[in-house]
Short mmCIF file of C-alpha atoms and ligand atoms in Angstrom, two decimals:
data_model
loop_
_atom_site.label_atom_id
_atom_site.label_comp_id
_atom_site.label_asym_id
_atom_site.label_seq_id
_atom_site.Cartn_x
_atom_site.Cartn_y
_atom_site.Cartn_z
CA UNK A 1225 -23.22 0.10 -27.81
CA UNK A 1226 -23.41 -2.07 -24.72
CA UNK A 1227 -20.44 -1.70 -22.42
CA UNK A 1228 -18.72 -5.02 -21.73
CA UNK A 1229 -18.76 -6.43 -18.20
CA UNK A 1230 -15.95 -8.68 -17.00
CA UNK A 1231 -16.97 -10.36 -13.76
CA UNK A 1232 -15.10 -12.75 -11.47
CA UNK A 1233 -17.05 -15.25 -9.39
CA UNK A 1234 -14.69 -16.31 -6.62
CA UNK A 1235 -17.13 -18.84 -5.16
CA UNK A 1236 -15.92 -20.45 -1.89
CA UNK A 1237 -12.29 -19.41 -2.43
CA UNK A 1238 -9.64 -17.11 -0.99
CA UNK A 1239 -8.48 -16.28 2.51
CA UNK A 1240 -8.14 -12.64 3.58
CA UNK A 1241 -4.43 -12.78 2.73
CA UNK A 1242 -5.09 -14.23 -0.72
CA UNK A 1243 -7.82 -11.71 -1.46
CA UNK A 1244 -5.56 -8.87 -0.36
CA UNK A 1245 -2.80 -10.14 -2.62
CA UNK A 1246 -5.18 -10.25 -5.60
CA UNK A 1247 -6.43 -6.75 -4.87
CA UNK A 1248 -2.93 -5.34 -4.43
CA UNK A 1249 -1.99 -6.70 -7.85
CA UNK A 1250 -5.13 -5.15 -9.33
CA UNK A 1251 -4.32 -1.81 -7.76
CA UNK A 1252 -0.79 -1.88 -9.12
CA UNK A 1253 -1.67 -3.18 -12.58
CA UNK A 1254 -4.60 -0.84 -13.21
CA UNK A 1255 -2.06 1.98 -13.06
CA UNK A 1256 -0.17 0.28 -15.90
CA UNK A 1257 -0.74 2.07 -19.28
CA UNK A 1258 -1.64 -1.27 -20.87
CA UNK A 1259 -4.69 -1.48 -18.61
CA UNK A 1260 -5.54 2.20 -18.40
CA UNK A 1261 -9.02 1.77 -19.92
CA UNK A 1262 -10.12 -1.17 -17.76
CA UNK A 1263 -12.82 -0.20 -15.32
CA UNK A 1264 -13.28 3.22 -16.98
CA UNK A 1265 -15.94 4.31 -19.46
CA UNK A 1266 -13.44 3.72 -22.24
CA UNK A 1267 -13.25 0.04 -21.35
CA UNK A 1268 -15.11 -2.83 -19.72
CA UNK A 1269 -16.73 -2.66 -16.32
CA UNK A 1270 -14.84 -4.85 -13.82
CA UNK A 1271 -16.66 -6.69 -11.05
CA UNK A 1272 -15.70 -9.32 -8.50
CA UNK A 1273 -18.01 -11.50 -6.43
CA UNK A 1274 -16.05 -12.56 -3.32
CA UNK A 1275 -17.34 -14.37 -0.26
CA UNK A 1276 -19.31 -12.01 1.98
CA UNK A 1277 -16.64 -11.39 4.68
CA UNK A 1278 -14.20 -10.33 1.95
CA UNK A 1279 -16.50 -7.56 0.72
CA UNK A 1280 -14.99 -5.09 3.16
CA UNK A 1281 -11.57 -5.69 1.58
CA UNK A 1282 -13.10 -5.22 -1.89
CA UNK A 1283 -14.41 -1.86 -0.68
CA UNK A 1284 -10.95 -0.85 0.60
CA UNK A 1285 -9.36 -1.75 -2.75
CA UNK A 1286 -11.92 -0.43 -5.18
CA UNK A 1287 -9.09 1.11 -7.22
CA UNK A 1288 -10.73 4.53 -7.43
CA UNK A 1289 -14.05 2.93 -8.30
CA UNK A 1290 -12.59 0.97 -11.23
CA UNK A 1291 -13.07 -2.41 -9.58
CA UNK A 1292 -16.69 -2.98 -8.61
CA UNK A 1293 -17.94 -5.78 -6.43
CA UNK A 1294 -21.06 -7.56 -5.30
CA UNK A 1295 -22.48 -10.49 -3.40
CA UNK A 1296 -22.68 -14.11 -4.58
CA UNK A 1297 -26.07 -14.67 -2.99
CA UNK A 1298 -28.47 -12.53 -0.95
CA UNK A 1299 -31.94 -12.55 0.55
CA UNK A 1300 -35.10 -10.86 -0.68
CA UNK A 1301 -35.82 -9.08 2.57
CA UNK A 1302 -33.69 -6.47 4.22
CA UNK A 1303 -33.75 -7.91 7.74
CA UNK A 1304 -35.50 -10.32 10.07
CA UNK A 1305 -35.39 -13.91 11.27
CA UNK A 1306 -33.58 -15.44 8.28
CA UNK A 1307 -30.53 -17.15 9.76
CA UNK A 1308 -27.65 -17.62 7.37
CA UNK A 1309 -28.86 -15.21 4.70
CA UNK A 1310 -27.10 -12.04 3.56
CA UNK A 1311 -28.78 -8.64 3.59
CA UNK A 1312 -28.21 -6.43 0.59
CA UNK A 1313 -28.40 -3.37 2.79
CA UNK A 1314 -24.94 -4.36 4.07
CA UNK A 1315 -23.63 -4.78 0.53
CA UNK A 1316 -25.02 -1.38 -0.33
CA UNK A 1317 -23.52 0.16 2.78
CA UNK A 1318 -20.13 -1.05 1.55
CA UNK A 1319 -20.83 0.56 -1.87
CA UNK A 1320 -21.26 -2.79 -3.60
CA UNK A 1321 -22.98 -2.40 -6.95
CA UNK A 1322 -23.96 -5.93 -7.96
CA UNK A 1323 -25.84 -8.95 -6.66
CA UNK A 1324 -25.44 -12.34 -8.29
CA UNK A 1325 -28.63 -14.43 -8.19
CA UNK A 1326 -29.53 -17.97 -9.14
CA UNK A 1327 -26.07 -19.36 -9.86
CA UNK A 1328 -26.36 -22.98 -10.99
CA UNK A 1329 -24.41 -24.16 -7.93
CA UNK A 1330 -27.12 -22.59 -5.75
CA UNK A 1331 -29.73 -24.33 -7.88
CA UNK A 1332 -27.89 -27.71 -7.82
CA UNK A 1333 -26.76 -27.87 -4.20
CA UNK A 1334 -28.92 -25.46 -2.19
CA UNK A 1335 -32.44 -25.79 -3.49
CA UNK A 1336 -32.55 -22.51 -5.41
CA UNK A 1337 -35.48 -22.39 -7.81
CA UNK A 1338 -36.20 -20.04 -10.67
CA UNK A 1339 -38.79 -18.35 -8.44
CA UNK A 1340 -36.39 -17.71 -5.56
CA UNK A 1341 -33.60 -16.66 -7.91
CA UNK A 1342 -35.86 -14.05 -9.47
CA UNK A 1343 -37.03 -12.87 -6.04
CA UNK A 1344 -33.40 -12.24 -5.08
CA UNK A 1345 -32.75 -10.42 -8.35
CA UNK A 1346 -35.83 -8.22 -8.05
CA UNK A 1347 -35.06 -7.32 -4.46
CA UNK A 1348 -31.53 -6.33 -5.48
CA UNK A 1349 -33.01 -3.96 -8.03
CA UNK A 1350 -35.37 -2.50 -5.41
CA UNK A 1351 -32.34 -1.88 -3.20
CA UNK A 1352 -30.61 0.05 -5.94
CA UNK A 1353 -28.15 -2.71 -6.83
CA UNK A 1354 -27.70 -4.36 -10.21
CA UNK A 1355 -28.85 -7.99 -10.26
CA UNK A 1356 -26.92 -10.48 -12.39
CA UNK A 1357 -29.29 -13.39 -12.89
CA UNK A 1358 -27.65 -16.70 -13.86
CA UNK A 1359 -29.44 -19.19 -16.06
CA UNK A 1360 -28.35 -22.26 -18.01
CA UNK A 1361 -29.24 -25.78 -19.04
CA UNK A 1362 -27.70 -29.10 -18.01
CA UNK A 1363 -26.03 -31.44 -20.50
CA UNK A 1364 -29.02 -33.80 -20.46
CA UNK A 1365 -31.34 -30.90 -21.24
CA UNK A 1366 -29.15 -29.72 -24.11
CA UNK A 1367 -28.89 -33.22 -25.53
CA UNK A 1368 -32.66 -33.58 -25.34
CA UNK A 1369 -32.99 -30.38 -27.40
CA UNK A 1370 -34.55 -28.52 -24.47
CA UNK A 1371 -32.11 -25.64 -24.05
CA UNK A 1372 -34.52 -22.91 -25.13
CA UNK A 1373 -37.43 -24.40 -23.20
CA UNK A 1374 -35.36 -24.54 -19.99
CA UNK A 1375 -34.10 -20.97 -20.39
CA UNK A 1376 -37.65 -19.75 -21.02
CA UNK A 1377 -38.81 -21.48 -17.84
CA UNK A 1378 -35.95 -19.96 -15.85
CA UNK A 1379 -36.90 -16.48 -17.05
CA UNK A 1380 -40.68 -16.92 -16.77
CA UNK A 1381 -40.98 -15.67 -13.14
CA UNK A 1382 -39.07 -12.55 -14.12
CA UNK A 1383 -41.43 -11.65 -16.95
CA UNK A 1384 -44.40 -12.51 -14.78
CA UNK A 1385 -43.31 -10.16 -11.99
CA UNK A 1386 -41.92 -7.39 -14.15
CA UNK A 1387 -44.00 -6.28 -17.10
CA UNK A 1388 -42.11 -3.26 -18.36
CA UNK A 1389 -38.43 -4.19 -18.10
CA UNK A 1390 -35.64 -3.98 -15.57
CA UNK A 1391 -32.89 -1.60 -16.70
CA UNK A 1392 -30.54 -2.61 -13.88
CA UNK A 1393 -30.55 -6.29 -14.90
CA UNK A 1394 -27.76 -8.33 -16.47
CA UNK A 1395 -28.23 -11.96 -17.44
CA UNK A 1396 -25.40 -14.48 -17.25
CA UNK A 1397 -25.87 -17.48 -19.52
CA UNK A 1398 -23.92 -20.30 -17.95
CA UNK A 1399 -24.53 -23.77 -19.38
CA UNK A 1400 -24.20 -26.09 -16.38
CA UNK A 1401 -22.15 -28.58 -18.41
CA UNK A 1402 -19.50 -25.93 -19.09
CA UNK A 1403 -19.00 -24.76 -15.50
CA UNK A 1404 -15.73 -25.89 -13.98
CA UNK A 1405 -15.51 -28.76 -16.47
CA UNK A 1406 -13.05 -27.34 -18.98
CA UNK A 1407 -15.77 -27.74 -21.63
CA UNK A 1408 -16.54 -24.34 -23.11
CA UNK A 1409 -19.54 -23.83 -25.31
CA UNK A 1410 -18.53 -23.02 -28.88
CA UNK A 1411 -18.95 -19.45 -30.06
CA UNK A 1412 -21.73 -20.75 -32.35
CA UNK A 1413 -23.60 -22.26 -29.40
CA UNK A 1414 -23.09 -19.17 -27.27
CA UNK A 1415 -24.16 -16.71 -29.95
CA UNK A 1416 -27.26 -18.79 -30.75
CA UNK A 1417 -28.38 -18.81 -27.12
CA UNK A 1418 -27.57 -15.15 -26.51
CA UNK A 1419 -29.53 -14.00 -29.54
CA UNK A 1420 -32.41 -16.26 -28.48
CA UNK A 1421 -32.32 -14.63 -25.02
CA UNK A 1422 -32.33 -11.14 -26.49
CA UNK A 1423 -35.32 -12.05 -28.64
CA UNK A 1424 -37.12 -13.49 -25.64
CA UNK A 1425 -36.51 -10.24 -23.74
CA UNK A 1426 -37.67 -8.21 -26.77
CA UNK A 1427 -40.89 -10.25 -26.88
CA UNK A 1428 -41.68 -9.39 -23.28
CA UNK A 1429 -40.11 -6.01 -22.70
CA UNK A 1430 -39.72 -4.57 -26.18
CA UNK A 1431 -36.78 -4.07 -28.50
CA UNK A 1432 -35.23 -1.10 -26.70
CA UNK A 1433 -34.95 -2.96 -23.41
CA UNK A 1434 -33.55 -6.00 -25.22
CA UNK A 1435 -30.94 -3.87 -26.99
CA UNK A 1436 -29.68 -2.42 -23.71
CA UNK A 1437 -29.60 -5.67 -21.72
CA UNK A 1438 -26.11 -7.04 -21.00
CA UNK A 1439 -25.95 -10.80 -21.59
CA UNK A 1440 -22.76 -12.38 -20.23
CA UNK A 1441 -21.40 -15.85 -20.94
CA UNK A 1442 -19.89 -18.06 -18.24
CA UNK A 1443 -18.48 -21.58 -18.17
CA UNK A 1444 -14.78 -22.50 -18.32
CA UNK A 1445 -13.75 -19.08 -19.61
CA UNK A 1446 -9.96 -18.86 -19.79
CA UNK A 1447 -7.43 -16.38 -21.15
CA UNK A 1448 -7.15 -18.59 -24.24
CA UNK A 1449 -10.83 -18.67 -25.22
CA UNK A 1450 -11.90 -15.26 -23.93
CA UNK A 1451 -11.01 -13.23 -27.01
CA UNK A 1452 -13.05 -15.39 -29.35
CA UNK A 1453 -16.06 -15.44 -27.02
CA UNK A 1454 -15.93 -11.65 -26.74
CA UNK A 1455 -16.14 -11.27 -30.52
CA UNK A 1456 -19.69 -12.69 -30.55
CA UNK A 1457 -22.01 -9.75 -31.22
CA UNK A 1458 -24.44 -10.77 -28.49
CA UNK A 1459 -21.83 -11.52 -25.82
CA UNK A 1460 -21.62 -8.45 -23.61
CA UNK A 1461 -19.15 -9.79 -21.12
CA UNK A 1462 -17.98 -12.82 -19.22
CA UNK A 1463 -18.67 -14.33 -15.82
CA UNK A 1464 -15.49 -16.14 -14.89
CA UNK A 1465 -14.97 -18.66 -12.11
CA UNK A 1466 -11.62 -20.44 -11.85
CA UNK A 1467 -9.67 -18.10 -14.11
CA UNK A 1468 -10.80 -15.05 -12.14
CA UNK A 1469 -8.91 -16.17 -9.05
CA UNK A 1470 -5.63 -15.06 -10.55
CA UNK A 1471 -5.37 -11.27 -10.95
CA UNK A 1472 -3.15 -11.39 -14.05
CA UNK A 1473 -5.51 -13.80 -15.84
CA UNK A 1474 -8.52 -11.67 -14.89
CA UNK A 1475 -6.80 -8.55 -16.23
CA UNK A 1476 -5.72 -10.25 -19.43
CA UNK A 1477 -9.27 -11.46 -20.09
CA UNK A 1478 -10.58 -7.96 -19.40
CA UNK A 1479 -8.00 -6.49 -21.78
CA UNK A 1480 -9.15 -8.98 -24.43
CA UNK A 1481 -12.49 -7.20 -24.47
CA UNK A 1482 -10.77 -4.09 -25.88
CA UNK A 1483 -10.71 -5.21 -29.46
P1 PGA B 390 -15.82 -21.51 -14.28
O1 PGA B 390 -17.08 -20.97 -13.44
O2 PGA B 390 -15.30 -20.34 -15.07
O3 PGA B 390 -14.84 -22.01 -13.26
O4 PGA B 390 -16.33 -22.59 -15.18
C1 PGA B 390 -17.98 -20.05 -13.97
C2 PGA B 390 -19.09 -19.77 -12.98
O5 PGA B 390 -19.55 -20.71 -12.32
O6 PGA B 390 -19.55 -18.62 -12.82
#
């Protein structure tokens, strides 16, 4: 049984005051009997990806370790002349557990390639963090019937660099056309892609590694559609943007994984 992961990608949102408010609600609500299993081994793992300066607050409000956190983007070297990058040694020092890599907004707006995304993910693993590698096709690619080809290409540098598997890895499948658009992929579309991804991983790393790999879905996840998405056998969690900004919505989605 793969443990579900419910992750919130805050992107370029929240002031210190807003982040503190969110975290105070989390702290209060996780003590509520209704949410007693969230962030424990009896329930889903909870993770937030705030902007880097907010990571210190996330550390202060880790809710007894029940609310994990990580970086939205990070570099593949620990230190040096790399202005504007984020070192994972700082994330680790704060007890962050996760490092997001290759989000489609990084690919679309900041020149991220599949090669650099994988370099970030692999370095996170080397640093003892868990990489969450984001992949996904655009609408034009889906309409041209190229979804599987694109996903294969996005994963190719990973399989090239890593021959035996990467137990720390999670993959987030986020179709670009579903991010922030209100268009969610149907459960049929999601399940088809997730089982394809698991097969692809099995082909390269063997069935055992494929069975253990968490594959999350992201793209316009809301309270309303979360339950159905989480019933797909190959959906091991959700990466949530907009709806993760509100603590109550984030908690409700997480509670929907307990079914
Ligand atoms: P969204 O974002 O839930 O706002 O569509 C998801 C993501 O980009 O991770």
